XYZ file of C-alpha atoms in Angstrom:
412
model
C 86.253 114.922 128.674
C 84.792 115.332 125.195
C 84.037 112.091 123.378
C 85.309 112.735 119.842
C 83.676 111.521 116.685
C 85.681 109.194 114.417
C 85.321 110.547 110.863
C 86.341 108.381 107.892
C 86.452 109.014 104.135
C 84.066 107.310 101.739
C 85.231 107.331 98.122
C 82.410 105.024 96.976
C 79.213 103.471 98.284
C 80.998 100.234 99.246
C 83.721 102.120 101.090
C 81.142 104.178 102.968
C 79.483 100.984 104.178
C 82.820 99.471 105.169
C 83.764 102.633 107.103
C 80.509 102.500 109.062
C 80.708 98.777 109.803
C 84.360 98.981 110.879
C 83.825 101.764 113.393
C 83.207 105.201 111.888
C 80.832 107.555 113.677
C 80.594 109.620 110.498
C 81.736 109.434 106.878
C 82.526 112.290 104.492
C 81.779 111.763 100.809
C 81.707 113.700 97.559
C 78.967 114.065 94.995
C 79.636 114.085 91.279
C 80.451 117.811 91.331
C 81.942 120.555 93.516
C 84.221 118.386 95.695
C 88.004 118.376 95.806
C 88.407 114.763 94.748
C 87.055 114.771 91.209
C 89.001 111.598 90.388
C 87.401 109.608 93.215
C 84.445 107.430 92.211
C 82.117 109.769 94.084
C 78.369 109.422 94.525
C 75.366 109.739 92.263
C 72.149 110.961 93.864
C 70.836 107.395 94.196
C 74.097 106.193 95.770
C 74.126 109.156 98.141
C 70.576 108.392 99.261
C 71.430 104.717 99.783
C 74.634 105.566 101.654
C 72.903 108.043 103.961
C 70.124 105.554 104.694
C 72.679 102.822 105.449
C 74.698 105.078 107.742
C 71.629 106.278 109.617
C 70.429 102.695 110.106
C 73.746 102.001 111.820
C 73.798 105.178 113.906
C 76.361 107.025 111.785
C 76.298 110.383 109.987
C 77.204 111.404 106.438
C 78.782 114.731 105.454
C 78.946 115.825 101.802
C 81.902 117.845 100.530
C 81.302 120.865 98.315
C 84.694 122.396 98.941
C 85.987 123.681 95.628
C 87.054 127.304 95.268
C 84.340 128.288 92.860
C 84.582 130.459 89.753
C 81.572 132.424 88.516
C 80.749 129.670 86.038
C 80.334 127.235 88.960
C 77.824 129.238 90.979
C 74.551 128.512 89.212
C 75.234 124.788 89.240
C 76.369 124.925 92.869
C 73.123 126.595 93.947
C 71.128 123.839 92.251
C 73.370 121.221 93.855
C 72.749 122.603 97.346
C 69.008 122.540 96.707
C 69.343 118.900 95.691
C 71.362 118.104 98.819
C 68.652 119.761 100.892
C 66.204 117.211 99.475
C 68.560 114.255 99.993
C 69.301 115.146 103.612
C 72.949 114.508 104.543
C 73.936 115.501 108.060
C 76.159 118.358 106.917
C 77.692 120.072 103.917
C 81.410 120.827 104.034
C 82.582 123.972 102.244
C 85.705 126.123 102.127
C 84.848 129.052 99.868
C 82.821 131.921 101.434
C 80.703 132.221 98.297
C 79.851 128.524 98.425
C 79.043 128.953 102.119
C 76.502 131.688 101.376
C 74.997 129.675 98.512
C 74.581 126.726 100.858
C 72.904 128.894 103.496
C 70.430 130.279 100.960
C 69.732 127.067 99.068
C 70.002 124.401 101.786
C 68.914 126.218 104.947
C 67.951 123.002 106.742
C 71.490 121.643 106.648
C 74.028 122.134 109.409
C 77.037 123.832 107.813
C 80.639 122.864 108.361
C 83.587 124.881 107.224
C 85.934 122.368 105.701
C 88.359 121.701 102.883
C 89.553 118.981 100.664
C 90.366 115.902 102.636
C 94.156 116.104 102.475
C 94.340 119.709 103.611
C 92.448 122.524 105.286
C 92.012 125.129 102.585
C 89.830 127.504 104.542
C 92.992 128.421 106.503
C 91.443 128.215 109.978
C 94.536 129.069 112.001
C 93.187 131.219 114.849
C 90.181 131.622 117.111
C 89.070 134.921 115.542
C 88.635 133.113 112.221
C 86.595 130.454 114.009
C 84.423 133.117 115.656
C 83.917 134.820 112.283
C 82.527 131.638 110.736
C 80.481 130.882 113.847
C 78.765 134.266 113.588
C 77.840 133.430 109.991
C 76.249 130.164 111.110
C 78.941 127.495 110.951
C 78.652 124.682 113.488
C 82.100 123.145 113.012
C 85.571 124.335 112.018
C 88.305 122.165 110.544
C 91.654 123.285 111.881
C 94.509 124.019 109.505
C 97.073 121.249 109.231
C 99.750 123.742 110.279
C 98.476 124.072 113.859
C 100.079 122.479 116.897
C 98.063 120.768 119.602
C 98.826 123.698 121.897
C 97.328 126.100 119.344
C 94.239 123.915 118.882
C 93.750 123.810 122.636
C 94.044 127.618 122.755
C 91.387 127.921 120.040
C 89.130 125.586 122.022
C 89.442 127.886 125.050
C 88.437 130.979 123.058
C 85.405 129.705 121.125
C 81.889 128.743 122.253
C 81.497 125.218 123.521
C 78.920 124.426 120.842
C 81.330 125.306 118.010
C 82.986 122.009 117.151
C 86.606 121.437 116.154
C 87.537 118.845 113.541
C 91.187 117.930 112.945
C 92.996 115.527 110.657
C 94.754 112.855 112.713
C 95.791 110.343 110.031
C 96.642 110.187 106.333
C 98.521 111.917 103.535
C 99.952 115.400 104.081
C 99.869 118.154 101.458
C 103.111 119.991 100.659
C 101.395 123.393 100.241
C 100.137 125.647 103.009
C 96.622 124.523 103.898
C 96.454 122.662 100.615
C 96.323 125.690 98.334
C 98.617 124.138 95.792
C 99.275 125.436 92.254
C 101.760 122.768 91.139
C 99.127 120.653 89.435
C 97.727 123.644 87.533
C 101.145 124.716 86.257
C 102.626 121.313 85.506
C 99.586 119.362 84.337
C 96.895 121.957 83.596
C 94.611 120.447 86.251
C 93.430 122.710 89.065
C 93.894 121.162 92.511
C 91.597 123.797 93.981
C 88.753 122.592 91.770
C 89.179 118.889 92.453
C 91.669 117.810 89.777
C 94.988 117.436 91.604
C 97.511 115.162 89.867
C 99.712 114.984 93.004
C 102.920 116.415 91.498
C 104.297 116.627 95.052
C 104.929 112.866 94.720
C 106.968 113.213 91.495
C 110.742 113.005 91.225
C 112.663 116.292 90.832
C 116.175 117.481 89.986
C 117.803 120.911 89.468
C 118.527 122.229 85.962
C 120.650 125.351 85.447
C 119.024 127.472 82.707
C 122.170 127.854 80.543
C 122.689 124.076 80.520
C 119.309 122.685 79.389
C 118.945 118.950 79.681
C 121.634 118.618 82.368
C 119.871 117.461 85.494
C 121.619 117.636 88.844
C 120.250 115.702 91.818
C 119.242 117.928 94.708
C 120.154 115.178 97.143
C 122.910 112.611 96.609
C 120.815 109.885 95.005
C 121.131 108.430 91.510
C 117.358 108.555 91.001
C 116.908 112.226 91.860
C 115.018 113.433 94.895
C 111.414 113.621 96.002
C 111.762 116.995 97.727
C 108.010 117.615 98.128
C 107.106 114.123 99.337
C 105.842 114.238 102.932
C 105.461 111.279 105.230
C 101.911 110.386 106.244
C 100.313 111.702 109.416
C 99.633 109.150 112.176
C 98.486 109.981 115.704
C 97.466 106.527 116.934
C 100.198 106.712 119.601
C 99.084 110.147 120.836
C 95.355 109.865 121.464
C 95.599 111.282 125.017
C 97.034 114.536 123.636
C 94.269 114.762 121.010
C 91.611 114.344 123.692
C 93.331 116.901 125.908
C 93.308 119.460 123.065
C 89.496 119.437 123.004
C 89.021 118.136 119.443
C 85.461 117.032 118.629
C 86.138 115.012 115.478
C 89.185 112.903 114.600
C 89.368 112.982 110.808
C 91.171 110.443 108.626
C 92.263 111.426 105.118
C 91.702 109.202 102.102
C 88.734 109.502 99.728
C 90.931 107.943 97.027
C 91.811 104.968 99.240
C 90.626 101.365 99.039
C 88.106 99.651 101.287
C 91.010 97.775 102.897
C 92.714 101.035 103.879
C 89.505 102.538 105.262
C 88.585 99.354 107.155
C 92.051 99.141 108.705
C 92.122 102.795 109.750
C 88.530 102.790 111.033
C 88.926 99.588 113.030
C 92.266 100.541 114.585
C 91.243 104.040 115.661
C 87.821 102.825 116.846
C 89.313 100.140 119.073
C 92.021 102.516 120.324
C 89.526 105.286 121.125
C 87.160 102.890 122.862
C 90.012 101.461 124.935
C 91.204 104.935 125.966
C 87.694 106.038 126.924
C 87.202 102.911 129.053
C 90.580 103.149 130.755
C 93.760 104.982 129.640
C 95.807 102.105 131.063
C 94.059 99.669 128.730
C 94.958 101.920 125.786
C 98.614 102.021 126.863
C 98.748 98.237 127.266
C 97.261 97.669 123.798
C 99.334 100.355 122.066
C 101.814 97.883 120.496
C 98.882 96.089 118.843
C 97.394 99.381 117.617
C 100.769 100.369 116.127
C 101.042 97.014 114.401
C 97.516 97.190 112.987
C 97.737 100.743 111.637
C 100.943 99.787 109.821
C 98.817 97.321 107.843
C 97.395 100.347 106.006
C 99.196 101.379 102.845
C 101.316 104.358 103.934
C 104.451 106.472 103.310
C 106.111 106.074 106.708
C 104.653 108.092 109.584
C 105.010 111.548 111.092
C 103.136 113.612 113.680
C 103.022 116.559 111.264
C 102.733 119.974 112.953
C 101.117 118.744 116.166
C 104.341 118.991 118.193
C 106.032 121.820 116.336
C 107.337 122.518 112.863
C 108.265 119.455 110.791
C 111.892 119.119 109.717
C 113.843 117.017 107.222
C 112.915 113.855 109.116
C 109.287 114.346 108.073
C 110.090 114.144 104.347
C 110.917 111.163 102.140
C 113.717 111.976 99.705
C 114.609 108.702 98.020
C 111.304 107.370 96.661
C 107.579 108.007 96.370
C 106.420 104.455 97.016
C 104.082 103.252 99.714
C 104.812 100.716 102.416
C 102.306 98.037 101.465
C 102.087 95.088 103.840
C 98.833 93.612 102.509
C 97.106 93.098 99.164
C 93.364 93.740 99.016
C 91.524 90.710 97.583
C 87.875 91.623 98.075
C 84.893 92.291 100.324
C 82.620 89.379 101.226
C 79.213 90.239 99.724
C 77.309 87.226 100.972
C 77.621 83.551 101.815
C 76.058 81.387 99.104
C 74.084 78.177 99.505
C 77.285 76.121 99.498
C 78.777 78.138 102.353
C 81.250 79.887 100.020
C 82.158 83.562 100.339
C 80.971 85.623 97.366
C 83.144 88.574 96.424
C 84.250 90.786 93.543
C 87.940 90.195 92.840
C 90.294 93.132 93.495
C 93.699 91.446 93.038
C 94.886 88.052 91.835
C 95.061 85.062 94.177
C 95.008 81.281 93.750
C 93.605 78.076 95.168
C 95.942 76.976 97.969
C 96.916 80.523 98.963
C 96.976 81.432 102.634
C 95.006 84.631 103.180
C 93.434 86.557 106.057
C 89.836 87.320 106.901
C 89.774 90.771 108.482
C 86.750 91.249 110.742
C 85.232 94.462 112.146
C 85.657 93.311 115.757
C 89.459 93.277 115.517
C 90.078 89.629 114.647
C 92.371 88.646 111.775
C 91.640 85.029 110.876
C 94.268 83.178 108.863
C 92.729 80.722 106.416
C 93.429 78.816 103.215
C 91.656 79.092 99.856
C 90.290 75.590 99.273
C 88.411 76.166 96.005
C 87.320 78.896 93.593
C 84.312 79.112 91.276
C 83.199 81.907 88.978
C 79.693 83.357 88.860
C 78.555 80.517 86.591
C 79.834 77.876 89.042
C 82.828 76.937 86.888
C 85.907 75.831 88.875
C 89.043 77.992 88.681
C 92.654 77.564 89.809
C 93.244 81.314 90.173
C 91.408 84.638 90.052
C 93.248 86.760 87.472
C 90.429 89.071 86.340
C 89.623 92.221 88.352
C 85.945 92.739 89.219
C 85.075 89.131 88.435
C 82.451 87.532 90.676
C 84.052 84.788 92.750
C 82.736 82.092 95.075
C 85.517 81.165 97.499
C 85.617 78.115 99.717
C 87.682 78.872 102.807
C 88.901 76.802 105.721
C 87.594 79.384 108.193
C 84.146 80.895 108.388
C 83.596 84.242 106.701
C 80.685 86.655 107.041
C 79.267 89.449 104.890
C 81.448 92.596 104.934
C 84.554 90.760 106.074
C 87.629 91.956 104.180
C 89.838 89.393 102.420
C 93.536 90.276 102.226
C 96.897 88.597 101.688
C 100.138 89.415 103.477
C 102.891 90.585 101.096
C-alpha cells in the first residue's frame, strides 16, 4: 500500500509553519508573482527561504506554485523567476501552462517539476493516462488529477502509468464551478483574470434571471426571496473515505486553501494527519475514531460537504442555492508566539475577545484544552479588559498551560 503525502496550503509564512507543525508532509506556497492566488499574502524571497528552511528542519517539503496561464508579456519575468527559485531551492515547482513548464526546465533544471494548477482546481486538465504519459515523457514527476475524475478513473490512470510518476489529488476544500478551474466569470464581470491569479469568486455571488425586454425586473431562478446562488458548490471532504483514496493509488492528498486562516489549515492538517496515521496503523482504529474525525473537520470554516466527482457526477444535492455563507463553528483568536517571563501566552490578536471568556487551546497532538482568560496585557504591559484591535500584541494569562504554536480559538 502506498503511503500518501499530506499536502497543505501555505498562504503566508506563519501558515506554512502551522501546517508543518500540525501534520503536513509538504506545503504548497506562492511567490509574489506567477501563482493563481495573487490576493493571498504570498512569499517574498526572504520569507520563502525561511519557510523552506523551517519545513526542511521538520522533515517536510515545500512546493512553489507558478501556475498562471502566461501571456507573452509574462515570459521574460517568469524565466527570471525560475532562475531565482533554482537558487532558493524549493522541493518542486508547480506549473500548468506548457510554456511555463519549458521555461522552468530551461531555467531551473535542478528542480523536480510537477504539473499542477491553482489550488482550487486542476487547470492542466489531466483527465486520462495518455495525458499523464505525455507530461512524464517531458520530465514531469507528478501529475495533479482533474477534479472531474472519479476514484475509479484515478485508479485506472494509476494502472497505466509508471510507478515512479506520482498522482496528486485534491481531497478537501472549495470546489470550482468551471471545468478544471478554467473560469472566465471573473474576467467578464469584474475585469480580473482568474487564470492569471486574480479571481474575485463570482461563483459565490447571488444571481437572478432578467428577461432582456424587461430590464430591471429580476426573477428568482429558485423559489427564494433572496435570489439563488446557482454556481455555489459545497466543499469537498473525503475524511470519511480514506480507504478508497488509498485504494485508488494516490500519492499525495491535497487540501485546498491558500486564502485560508492558520486556524483552518491547522484544523485540516491535524485531522487528516491523525486520520491517516490511524488508518495506516490499523483500519479498525480509523473506523472507531471516525466520529471524532468528522467532528473535528467540521470545526473548519466550510460550506457544507460533498464528495465531489469521486463517486460519480455531482447533482443538485452538491450545490447550495439559498446562501453563500460559511458554516463557522469557531473564531480564530491567535497563534501563541512564545511564553513570556510571567508565564503568559504572547500572541497577535486576530479577533476580539475579553477577560473572563472561555476559549480553547488547540494543540498539534489532537488535544483541545478548554480554558479561561484570566488577564490581558498589551505589549507595554498595560492591563486590558478586552482585545478589540486586530494585530495588537497581547500577553494572555490562561488557566491552562499553553505552548508556542498552539492555536487559540473560541466556540461560536
